[in-house]
Coordinates of C-alpha atoms and ligand atoms in Angstrom, one line a residue:
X1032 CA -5.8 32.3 19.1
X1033 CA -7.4 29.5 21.6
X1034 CA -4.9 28.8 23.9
X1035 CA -5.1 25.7 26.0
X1036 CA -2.6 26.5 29.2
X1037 CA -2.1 23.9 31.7
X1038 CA 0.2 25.0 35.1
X1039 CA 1.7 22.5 37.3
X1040 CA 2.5 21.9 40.7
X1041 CA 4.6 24.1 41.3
X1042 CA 3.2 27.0 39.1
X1043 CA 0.5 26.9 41.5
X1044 CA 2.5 26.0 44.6
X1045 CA 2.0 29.1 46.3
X1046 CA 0.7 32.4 46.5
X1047 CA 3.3 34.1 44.8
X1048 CA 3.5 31.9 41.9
X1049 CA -0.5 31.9 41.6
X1050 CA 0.4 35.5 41.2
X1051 CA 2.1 34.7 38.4
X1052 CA -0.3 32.5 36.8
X1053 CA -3.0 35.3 37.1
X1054 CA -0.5 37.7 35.7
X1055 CA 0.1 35.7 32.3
X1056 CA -3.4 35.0 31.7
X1057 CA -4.4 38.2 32.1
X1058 CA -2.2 39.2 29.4
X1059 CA -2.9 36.6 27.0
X1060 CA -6.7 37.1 28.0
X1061 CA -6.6 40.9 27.3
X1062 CA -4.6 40.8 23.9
X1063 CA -7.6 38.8 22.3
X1064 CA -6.8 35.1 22.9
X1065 CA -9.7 32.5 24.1
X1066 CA -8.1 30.7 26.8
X1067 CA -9.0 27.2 28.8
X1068 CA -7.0 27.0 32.2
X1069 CA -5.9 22.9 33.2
X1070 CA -4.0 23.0 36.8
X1071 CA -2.6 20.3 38.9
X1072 CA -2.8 20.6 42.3
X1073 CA -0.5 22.4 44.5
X1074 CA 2.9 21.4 44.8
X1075 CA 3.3 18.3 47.0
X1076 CA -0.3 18.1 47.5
X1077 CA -1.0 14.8 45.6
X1078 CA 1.9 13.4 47.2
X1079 CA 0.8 13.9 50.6
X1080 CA -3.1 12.5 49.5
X1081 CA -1.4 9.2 48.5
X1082 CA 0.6 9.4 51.9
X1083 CA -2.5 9.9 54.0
X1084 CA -4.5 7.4 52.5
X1085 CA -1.8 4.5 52.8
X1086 CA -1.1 5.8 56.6
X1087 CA -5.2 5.4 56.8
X1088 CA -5.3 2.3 55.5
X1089 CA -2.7 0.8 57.7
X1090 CA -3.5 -0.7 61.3
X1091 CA -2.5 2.8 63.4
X1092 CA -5.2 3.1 65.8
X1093 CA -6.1 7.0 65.6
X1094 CA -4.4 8.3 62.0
X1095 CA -4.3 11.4 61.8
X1096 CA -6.7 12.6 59.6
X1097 CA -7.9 15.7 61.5
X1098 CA -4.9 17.0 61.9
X1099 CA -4.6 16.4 57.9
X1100 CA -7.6 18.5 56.9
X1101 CA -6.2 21.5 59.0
X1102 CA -3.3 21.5 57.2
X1103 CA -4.7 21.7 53.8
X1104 CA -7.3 23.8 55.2
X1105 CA -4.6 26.5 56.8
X1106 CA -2.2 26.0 53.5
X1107 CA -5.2 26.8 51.1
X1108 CA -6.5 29.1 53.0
X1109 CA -4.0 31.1 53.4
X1110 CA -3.1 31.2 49.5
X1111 CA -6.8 31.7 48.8
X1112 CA -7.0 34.8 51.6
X1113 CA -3.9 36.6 49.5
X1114 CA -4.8 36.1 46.1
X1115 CA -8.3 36.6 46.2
X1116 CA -9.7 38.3 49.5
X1117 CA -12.8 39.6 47.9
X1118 CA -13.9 36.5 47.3
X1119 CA -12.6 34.5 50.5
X1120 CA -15.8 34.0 52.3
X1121 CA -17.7 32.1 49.6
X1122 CA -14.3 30.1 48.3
X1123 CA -13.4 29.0 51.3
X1124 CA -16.9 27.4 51.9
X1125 CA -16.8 25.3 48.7
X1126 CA -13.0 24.3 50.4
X1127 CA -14.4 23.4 53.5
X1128 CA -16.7 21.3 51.8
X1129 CA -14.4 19.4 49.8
X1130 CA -12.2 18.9 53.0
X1131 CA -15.7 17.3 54.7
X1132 CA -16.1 15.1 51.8
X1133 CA -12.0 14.2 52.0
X1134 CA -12.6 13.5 55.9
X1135 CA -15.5 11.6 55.3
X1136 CA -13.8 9.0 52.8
X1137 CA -10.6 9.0 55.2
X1138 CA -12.5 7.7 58.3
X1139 CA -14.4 5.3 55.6
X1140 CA -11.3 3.8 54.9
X1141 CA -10.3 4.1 58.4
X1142 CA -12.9 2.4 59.5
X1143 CA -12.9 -0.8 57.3
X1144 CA -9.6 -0.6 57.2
X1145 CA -9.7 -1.1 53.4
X1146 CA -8.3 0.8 50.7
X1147 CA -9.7 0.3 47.0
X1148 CA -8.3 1.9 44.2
X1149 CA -11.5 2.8 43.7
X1150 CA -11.7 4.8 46.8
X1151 CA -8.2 5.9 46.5
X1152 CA -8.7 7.6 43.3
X1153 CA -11.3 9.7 44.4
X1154 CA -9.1 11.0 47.5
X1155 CA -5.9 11.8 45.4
X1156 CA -7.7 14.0 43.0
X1157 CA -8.8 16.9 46.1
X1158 CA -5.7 18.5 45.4
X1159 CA -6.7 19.7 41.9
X1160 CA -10.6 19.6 43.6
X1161 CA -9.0 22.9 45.8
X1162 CA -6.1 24.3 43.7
X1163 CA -8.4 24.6 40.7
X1164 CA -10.9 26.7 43.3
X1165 CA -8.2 29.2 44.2
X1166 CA -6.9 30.1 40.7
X1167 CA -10.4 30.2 38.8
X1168 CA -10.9 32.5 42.2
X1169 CA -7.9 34.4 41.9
X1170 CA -8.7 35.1 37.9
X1171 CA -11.9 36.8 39.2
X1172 CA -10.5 38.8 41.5
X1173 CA -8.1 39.8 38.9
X1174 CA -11.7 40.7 36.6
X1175 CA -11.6 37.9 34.5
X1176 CA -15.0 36.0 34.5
X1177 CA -13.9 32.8 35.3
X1178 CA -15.7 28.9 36.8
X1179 CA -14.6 25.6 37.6
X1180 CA -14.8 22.3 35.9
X1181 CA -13.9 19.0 38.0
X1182 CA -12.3 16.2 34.8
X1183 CA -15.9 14.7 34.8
X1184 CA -17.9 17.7 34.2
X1185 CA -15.2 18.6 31.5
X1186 CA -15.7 15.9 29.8
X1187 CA -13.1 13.7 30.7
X1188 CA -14.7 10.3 30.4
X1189 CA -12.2 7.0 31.1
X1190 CA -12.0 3.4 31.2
X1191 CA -11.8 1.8 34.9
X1192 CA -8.3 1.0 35.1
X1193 CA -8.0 3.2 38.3
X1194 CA -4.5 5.2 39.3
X1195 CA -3.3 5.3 35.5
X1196 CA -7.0 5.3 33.4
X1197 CA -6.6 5.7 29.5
X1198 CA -9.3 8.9 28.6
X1199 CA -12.1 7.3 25.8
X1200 CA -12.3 8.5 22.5
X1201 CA -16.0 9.6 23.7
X1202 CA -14.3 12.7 25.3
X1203 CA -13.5 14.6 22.8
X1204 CA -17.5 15.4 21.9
X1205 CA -18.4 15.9 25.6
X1206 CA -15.6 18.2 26.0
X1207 CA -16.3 20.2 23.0
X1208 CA -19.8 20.7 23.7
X1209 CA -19.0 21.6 27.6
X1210 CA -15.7 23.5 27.2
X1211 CA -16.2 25.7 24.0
X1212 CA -19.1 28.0 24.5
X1213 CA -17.5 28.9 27.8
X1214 CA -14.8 30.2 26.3
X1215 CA -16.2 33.3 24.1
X1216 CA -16.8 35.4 27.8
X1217 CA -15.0 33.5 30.9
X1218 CA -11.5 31.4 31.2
X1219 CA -12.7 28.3 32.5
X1220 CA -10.2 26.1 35.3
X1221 CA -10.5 22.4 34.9
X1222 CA -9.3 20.3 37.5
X1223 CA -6.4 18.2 35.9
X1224 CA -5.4 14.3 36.6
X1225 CA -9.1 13.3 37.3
X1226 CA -12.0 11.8 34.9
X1227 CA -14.7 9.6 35.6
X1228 CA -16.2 6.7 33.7
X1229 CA -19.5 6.2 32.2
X1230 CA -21.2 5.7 35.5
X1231 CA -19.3 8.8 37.0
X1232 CA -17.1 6.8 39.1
X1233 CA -13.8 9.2 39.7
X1234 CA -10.5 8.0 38.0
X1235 CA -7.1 9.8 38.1
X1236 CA -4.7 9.1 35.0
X1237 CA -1.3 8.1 36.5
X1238 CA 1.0 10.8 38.3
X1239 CA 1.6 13.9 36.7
X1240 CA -1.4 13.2 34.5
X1241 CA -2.7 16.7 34.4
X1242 CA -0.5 17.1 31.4
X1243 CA -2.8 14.3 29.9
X1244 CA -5.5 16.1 30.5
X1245 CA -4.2 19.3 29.1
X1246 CA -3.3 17.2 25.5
X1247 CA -7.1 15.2 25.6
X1248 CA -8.4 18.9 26.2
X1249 CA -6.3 21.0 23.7
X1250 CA -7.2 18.7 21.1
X1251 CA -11.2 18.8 22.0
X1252 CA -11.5 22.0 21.6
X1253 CA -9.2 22.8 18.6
X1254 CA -6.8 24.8 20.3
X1255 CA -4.2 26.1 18.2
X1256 CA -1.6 25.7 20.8
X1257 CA -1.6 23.7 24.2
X1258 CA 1.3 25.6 26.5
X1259 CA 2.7 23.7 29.8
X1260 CA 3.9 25.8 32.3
X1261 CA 6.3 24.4 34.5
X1262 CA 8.9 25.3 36.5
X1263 CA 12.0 24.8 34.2
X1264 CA 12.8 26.9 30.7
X1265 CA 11.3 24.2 28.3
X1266 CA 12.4 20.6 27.3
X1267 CA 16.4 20.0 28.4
X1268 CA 18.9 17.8 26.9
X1269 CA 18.8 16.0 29.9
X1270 CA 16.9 16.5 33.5
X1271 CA 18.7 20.1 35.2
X1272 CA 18.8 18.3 38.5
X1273 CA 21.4 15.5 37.3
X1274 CA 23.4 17.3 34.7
X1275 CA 24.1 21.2 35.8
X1276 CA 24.8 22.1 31.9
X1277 CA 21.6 21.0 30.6
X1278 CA 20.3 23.0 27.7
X1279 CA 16.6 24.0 26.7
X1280 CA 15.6 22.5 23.4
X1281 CA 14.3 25.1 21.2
X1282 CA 12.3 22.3 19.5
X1283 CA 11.6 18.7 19.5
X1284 CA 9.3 16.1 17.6
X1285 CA 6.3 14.7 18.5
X1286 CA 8.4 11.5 18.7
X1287 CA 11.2 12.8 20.9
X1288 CA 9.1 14.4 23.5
X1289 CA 7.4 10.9 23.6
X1290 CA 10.1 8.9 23.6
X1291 CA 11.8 11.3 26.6
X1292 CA 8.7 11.2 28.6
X1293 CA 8.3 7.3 27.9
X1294 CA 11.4 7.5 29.9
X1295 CA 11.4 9.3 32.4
X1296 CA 11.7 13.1 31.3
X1297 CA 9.0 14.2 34.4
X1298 CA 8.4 17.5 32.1
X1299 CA 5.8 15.7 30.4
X1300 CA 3.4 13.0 30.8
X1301 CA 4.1 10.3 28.3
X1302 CA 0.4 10.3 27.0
X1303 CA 0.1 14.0 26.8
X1304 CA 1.5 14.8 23.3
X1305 CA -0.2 12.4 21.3
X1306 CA -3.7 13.6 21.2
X1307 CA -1.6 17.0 20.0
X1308 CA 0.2 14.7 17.5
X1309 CA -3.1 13.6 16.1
X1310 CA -4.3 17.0 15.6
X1311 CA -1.2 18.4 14.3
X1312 CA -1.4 21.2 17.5
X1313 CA 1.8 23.0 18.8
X1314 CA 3.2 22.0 22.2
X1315 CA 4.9 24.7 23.8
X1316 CA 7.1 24.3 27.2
X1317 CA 7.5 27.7 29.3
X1318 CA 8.8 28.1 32.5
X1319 CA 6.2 30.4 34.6
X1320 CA 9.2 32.2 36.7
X1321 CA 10.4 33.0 33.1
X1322 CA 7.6 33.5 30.8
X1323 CA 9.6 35.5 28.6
X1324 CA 11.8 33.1 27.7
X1325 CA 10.5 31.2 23.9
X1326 CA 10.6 27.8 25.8
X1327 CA 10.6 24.5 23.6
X1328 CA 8.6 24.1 20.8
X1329 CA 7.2 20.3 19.9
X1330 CA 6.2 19.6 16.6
X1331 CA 5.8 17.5 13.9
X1332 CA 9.2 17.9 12.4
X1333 CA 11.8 19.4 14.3
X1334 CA 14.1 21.7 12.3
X1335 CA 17.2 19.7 11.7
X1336 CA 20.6 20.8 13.1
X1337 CA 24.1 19.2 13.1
X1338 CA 23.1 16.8 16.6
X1339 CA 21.7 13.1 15.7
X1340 CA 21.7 12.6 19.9
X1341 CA 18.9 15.7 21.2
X1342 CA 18.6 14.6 24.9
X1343 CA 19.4 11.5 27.6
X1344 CA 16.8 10.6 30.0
X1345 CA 16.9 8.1 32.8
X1346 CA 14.2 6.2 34.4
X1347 CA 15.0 4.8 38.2
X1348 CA 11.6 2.8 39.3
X1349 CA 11.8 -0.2 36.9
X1350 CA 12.8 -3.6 37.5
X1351 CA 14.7 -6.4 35.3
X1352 CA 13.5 -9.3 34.2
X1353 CA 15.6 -12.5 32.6
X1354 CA 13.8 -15.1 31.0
X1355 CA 15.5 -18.3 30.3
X1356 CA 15.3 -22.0 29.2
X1357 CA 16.8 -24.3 26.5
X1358 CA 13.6 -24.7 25.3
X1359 CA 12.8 -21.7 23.9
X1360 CA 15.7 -22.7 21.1
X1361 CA 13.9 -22.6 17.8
X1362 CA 10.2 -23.0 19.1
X1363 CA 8.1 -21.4 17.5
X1364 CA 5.1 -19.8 20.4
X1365 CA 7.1 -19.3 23.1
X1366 CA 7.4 -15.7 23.0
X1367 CA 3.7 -15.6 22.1
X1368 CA 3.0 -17.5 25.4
X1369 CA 4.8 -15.2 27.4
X1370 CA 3.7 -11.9 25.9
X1371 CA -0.2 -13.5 25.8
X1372 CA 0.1 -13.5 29.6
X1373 CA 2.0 -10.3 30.2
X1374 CA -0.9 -9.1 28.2
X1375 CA -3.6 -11.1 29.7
X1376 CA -2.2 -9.5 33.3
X1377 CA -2.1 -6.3 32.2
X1378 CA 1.5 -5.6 32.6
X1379 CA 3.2 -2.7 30.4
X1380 CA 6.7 -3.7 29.1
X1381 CA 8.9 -1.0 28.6
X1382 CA 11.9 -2.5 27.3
X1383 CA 12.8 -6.1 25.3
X1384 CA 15.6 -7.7 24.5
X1385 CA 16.2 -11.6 23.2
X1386 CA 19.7 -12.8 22.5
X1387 CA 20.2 -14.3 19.3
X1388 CA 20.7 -17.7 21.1
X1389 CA 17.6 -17.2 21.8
X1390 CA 17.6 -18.7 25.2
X1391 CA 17.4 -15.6 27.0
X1392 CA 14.5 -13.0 26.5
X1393 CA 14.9 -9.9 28.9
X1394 CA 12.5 -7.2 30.0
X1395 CA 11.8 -3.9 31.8
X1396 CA 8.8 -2.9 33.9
X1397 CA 7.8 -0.6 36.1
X1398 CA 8.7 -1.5 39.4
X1399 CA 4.9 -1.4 40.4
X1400 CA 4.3 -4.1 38.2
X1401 CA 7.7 -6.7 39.1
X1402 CA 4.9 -8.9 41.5
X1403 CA 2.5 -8.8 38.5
X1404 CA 4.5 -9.5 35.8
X1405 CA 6.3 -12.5 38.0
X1406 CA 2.9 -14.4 38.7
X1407 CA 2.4 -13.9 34.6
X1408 CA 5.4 -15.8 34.2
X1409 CA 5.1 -18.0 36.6
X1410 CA 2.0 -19.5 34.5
X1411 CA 4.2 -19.5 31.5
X1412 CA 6.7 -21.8 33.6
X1413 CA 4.2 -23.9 34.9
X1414 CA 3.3 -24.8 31.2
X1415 CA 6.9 -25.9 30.2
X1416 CA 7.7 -22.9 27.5
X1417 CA 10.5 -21.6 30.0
X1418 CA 12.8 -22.7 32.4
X1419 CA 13.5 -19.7 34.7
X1420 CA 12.8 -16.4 35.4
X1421 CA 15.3 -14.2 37.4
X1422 CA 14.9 -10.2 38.5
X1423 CA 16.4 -7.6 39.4
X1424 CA 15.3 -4.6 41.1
X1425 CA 18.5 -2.3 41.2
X1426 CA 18.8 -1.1 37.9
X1427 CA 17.6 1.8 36.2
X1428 CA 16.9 2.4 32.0
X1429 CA 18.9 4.9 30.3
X1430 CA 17.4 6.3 26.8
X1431 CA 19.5 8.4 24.3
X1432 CA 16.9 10.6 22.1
X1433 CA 17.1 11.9 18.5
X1434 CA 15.0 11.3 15.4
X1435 CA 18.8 12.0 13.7
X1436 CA 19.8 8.7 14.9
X1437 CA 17.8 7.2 12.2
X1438 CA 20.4 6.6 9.7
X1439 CA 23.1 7.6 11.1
X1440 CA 26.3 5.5 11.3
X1441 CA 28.2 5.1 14.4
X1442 CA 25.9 6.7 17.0
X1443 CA 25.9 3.0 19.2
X1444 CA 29.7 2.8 18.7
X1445 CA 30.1 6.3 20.4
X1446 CA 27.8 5.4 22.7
X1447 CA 29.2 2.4 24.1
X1448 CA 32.7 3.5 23.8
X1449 CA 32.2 6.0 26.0
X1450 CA 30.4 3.3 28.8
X1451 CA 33.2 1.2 28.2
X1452 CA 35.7 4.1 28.6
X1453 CA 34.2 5.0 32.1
X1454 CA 33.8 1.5 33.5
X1455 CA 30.1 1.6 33.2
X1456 CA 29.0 -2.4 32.7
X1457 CA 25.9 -2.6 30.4
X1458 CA 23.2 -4.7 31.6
X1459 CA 20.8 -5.2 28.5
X1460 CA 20.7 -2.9 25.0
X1461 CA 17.3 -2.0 22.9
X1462 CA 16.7 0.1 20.4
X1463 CA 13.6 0.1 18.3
X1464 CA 13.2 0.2 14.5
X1465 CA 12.6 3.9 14.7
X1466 CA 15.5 4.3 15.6
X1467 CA 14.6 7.3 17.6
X1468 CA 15.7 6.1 20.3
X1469 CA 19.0 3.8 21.9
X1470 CA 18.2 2.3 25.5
X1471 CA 19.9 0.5 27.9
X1472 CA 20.3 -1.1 31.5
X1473 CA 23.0 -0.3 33.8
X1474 CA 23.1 -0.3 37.9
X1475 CA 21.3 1.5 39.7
X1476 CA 24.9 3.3 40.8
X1477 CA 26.0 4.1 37.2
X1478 CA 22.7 5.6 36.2
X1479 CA 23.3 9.4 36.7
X1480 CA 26.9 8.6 36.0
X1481 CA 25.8 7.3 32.8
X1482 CA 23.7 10.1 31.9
X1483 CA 26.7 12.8 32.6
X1484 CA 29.2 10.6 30.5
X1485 CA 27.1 11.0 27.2
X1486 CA 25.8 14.0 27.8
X1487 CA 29.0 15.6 27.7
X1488 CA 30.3 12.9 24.9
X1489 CA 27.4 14.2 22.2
X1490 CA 28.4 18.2 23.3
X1491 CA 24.8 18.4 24.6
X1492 CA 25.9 21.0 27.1
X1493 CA 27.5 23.3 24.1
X1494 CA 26.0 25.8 21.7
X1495 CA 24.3 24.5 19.3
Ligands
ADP318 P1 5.0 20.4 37.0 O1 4.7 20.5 38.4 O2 5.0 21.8 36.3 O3 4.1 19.4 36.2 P2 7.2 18.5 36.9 O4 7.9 18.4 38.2 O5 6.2 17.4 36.7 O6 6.5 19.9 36.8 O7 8.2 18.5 35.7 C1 9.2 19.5 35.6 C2 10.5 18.9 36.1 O8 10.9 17.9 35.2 C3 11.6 19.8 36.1 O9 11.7 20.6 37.3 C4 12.8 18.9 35.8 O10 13.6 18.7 37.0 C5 12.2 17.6 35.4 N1 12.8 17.1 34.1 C6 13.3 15.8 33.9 N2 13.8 15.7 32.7 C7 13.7 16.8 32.1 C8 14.0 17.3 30.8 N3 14.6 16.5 29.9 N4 13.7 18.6 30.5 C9 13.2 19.4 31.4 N5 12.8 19.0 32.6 C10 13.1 17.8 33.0
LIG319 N1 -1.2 16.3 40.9 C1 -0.9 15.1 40.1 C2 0.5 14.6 40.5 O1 1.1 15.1 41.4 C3 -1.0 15.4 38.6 C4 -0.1 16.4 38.1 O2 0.5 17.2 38.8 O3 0.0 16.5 36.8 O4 0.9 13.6 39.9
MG320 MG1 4.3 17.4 35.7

């Protein structure tokens, strides 16, 4: 089989878990499979890149961004030194040269005291620059011929919307014809989150995008499956960190692991399963501490059980929006105009609602994009279509997941009986035509609340 295996974070965190990693491709690579390695960068890497770059940025007289590179030189360093010692001298120079080139934009941005996106794409994507240096390393060592491939020498060509860049159709041919003939002798490592456009400026694809990269990939090269190794069993009826009783999915749809991403299930990215979808490849969900356990499954059809409700989700960062104003009563344009310049401002809308009345229209974004989405509206006012536009930051969207629901009688009355039951006030309802999915907007207080009342209200913790 071709394999397409992407580890996360975590999976590559540390030394030990890198032993891991080496451990599971070597037996995949061994019993005859062609394999094509995708890895994020090492756990809390990323997050530390942003962190450095903002403090950079900022007016601090000496930042420090020396002290910075010998961290992530002593961190790699000493994973590189344990899980490949043979091959420390030369790997180590190719990290010490990255960490020149990370200095060297720092004190750039340090120095003008400017930040681009441009600028701070490139320095968020060193942490898969130097993880992917110490696995590909570490598969040598382990006698498996192996290289690296940063996302632009993969293949991975973008559009320029820097920090969340959409991956051209263009990719797929580049990728093919760099990616596949390395895979008949060697098990090539490609950076993950990063691209580049046309003119080879570096993009990254929006946090935890390595997944992305691992779906754009997969499909490129035909792999019959694309695996994610994280550090959970597989795909859970509901996040293990909020609900204790959360239960691995043995298998979900294309459209439920896309709808639970959309919302907030951090086990994928939302983007990553449809270039599988398109292709008709197998996801697969295993948890590298446990990589004998079958994981989840996603496929085109799930096999169906008893449970219309699969999972419940919860999204934190996203802010409300309430548009209102008698004279949207019966005018026809009005929610062109306001959609038109959403549009024209770029601004992603994750949730809409419009009362029958329809004086009100409400909607969720991100909260990245509240300040955006406001000035969009604020046009829309100007112009007489609307009367006001209100927000509200402190709520988050919940989303309850099942292609079952689709047909199903009585799954909203459970749902909101069970709110209603628990004191838990509902701020705005959605669900789409698919009917894959139910969301809604409570407080930010009676978000996990919410989440544990209907988990255990559709049995998600039992047996199936
Ligand atoms: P990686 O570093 O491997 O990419 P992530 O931290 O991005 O891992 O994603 C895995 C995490 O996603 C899990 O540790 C878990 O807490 C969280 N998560 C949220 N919702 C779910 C869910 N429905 N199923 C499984 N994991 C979930
Ligand atoms: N390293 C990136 C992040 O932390 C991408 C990823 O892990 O998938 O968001
Ligand atoms: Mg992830």
């Amino acid at each position: 089989m071709r394999l397409l295996m992407k580890f996360g974070g975590t999976s590559v965190g540390d030394q030990d878990s890198i032993g891991r990693v080496v451990e599971i491709l070597k037996h995949y690579h061994t019993t005859g499979n062609e394999l094509c390695v995708v890895v994020s960068a090492m756990s809390g890497v990323t997050d530390e890149l942003h962190a450095i770059a903002a403090e950079v940025e900022g007016d601090r007289d000496e930042p420090p961004i020396d002290t910075f590179i010998v961290s992530m030189q002593t961190r790699h360093g000493k994973v590189l030194q344990a899980v490949a010692p043979n091959e420390y001298d030369t790997v180590m120079q190719a990290i010490n040269e990255r960490l020149e080139k990370l200095r060297n934009i720092l004190t750039a941005v340090d120095n003008l005291r400017e930040l681009t996106p441009r600028s701070r794409d490139y320095i968020i994507s060193f942490g898969e620059r130097l993880s992917a240096l110490i696995v590909s390393a570490a598969l040598r060592e382990a006698g498996i011929p192996s290289r690296t491939l940063n996302g632009c020498e993969a293949g991975i060509r973008t559009n320029d919307h820097h920090g969340c860049a959409e991956v051209l159709a263009e990719s797929s041919t580049l990728i093919q014809s760099r990616v596949v003939s390395l895979l008949r002798d060697s098990v090539p490592v490609i950076m993950g989150y990063m691209g580049c456009t046309a003119d080879g400026i570096v993009t990254t694809l929006g946090r935890s995008g390595s997944d992305y990269t691992a779906g754009i990939v997969g499909a490129a090269i035909d792999a019959d499956e694309i695996w994610i190794w994280t550090d959970v069993d597989g795909v859970m009826t509901a996040d293990p960190r909020i609900i204790k009783d959360a239960r691995v999915l043995p298998e979900v749809s294309y459209s439920e692991a896309m709808e639970l991403s959309f919302f907030g299930a951090k086990v994928l990215h939302p983007r990553s399963i449809e270039p599988a979808m398109k292709k008709g490849i197998l996801v697969r969900v295993k948890n590298t501490r446990n990589p004998d356990s079958p994981g989840s499954c996603v496929v085109d059809k799930a096999t169906p059980n008893h449970r219309v409700v699969k999972a419940i989700t919860y999204i934190d960062k996203v802010s409300l929006i309430n548009i209102t104003g008698a004279q949207m009563i019966g005018r026809p344009g009005v929610a062109r105009a306001i959609f038109s310049a959403l549009g024209e401002y770029e601004v992603n809308i994750m949730m809409i609602s419009q009362g029958s009345s329809e004086a009100n229209i409400s909607l969720i974004v991100g909260d990245e994009q509240l300040f955006t989405a406001l000035a969009a509206l604020n046009e829309v006012l100007e112009k007489g279509y609307i009367q006001d536009v209100s927000h509200d930051r402190d709520v988050v969207a919940v989303a309850v997941v099942g292609v079952g629901m689709a047909g199903s009688p009585g799954i909203a009355g459970l749902l909101f009986t069970a709110l209603g039951r628990e004191g838990i006030n509902l701020v705005m309802i959605s669900q789409g035509s698919s009917e894959v999915n139910i969301s809604f907007v409570v407080k930010q207080d009676d978000g996990q609340r919410a989440v544990r009342v209907l988990h255990k209200e559709f049995g998600l913790g039992e047996e199936i």
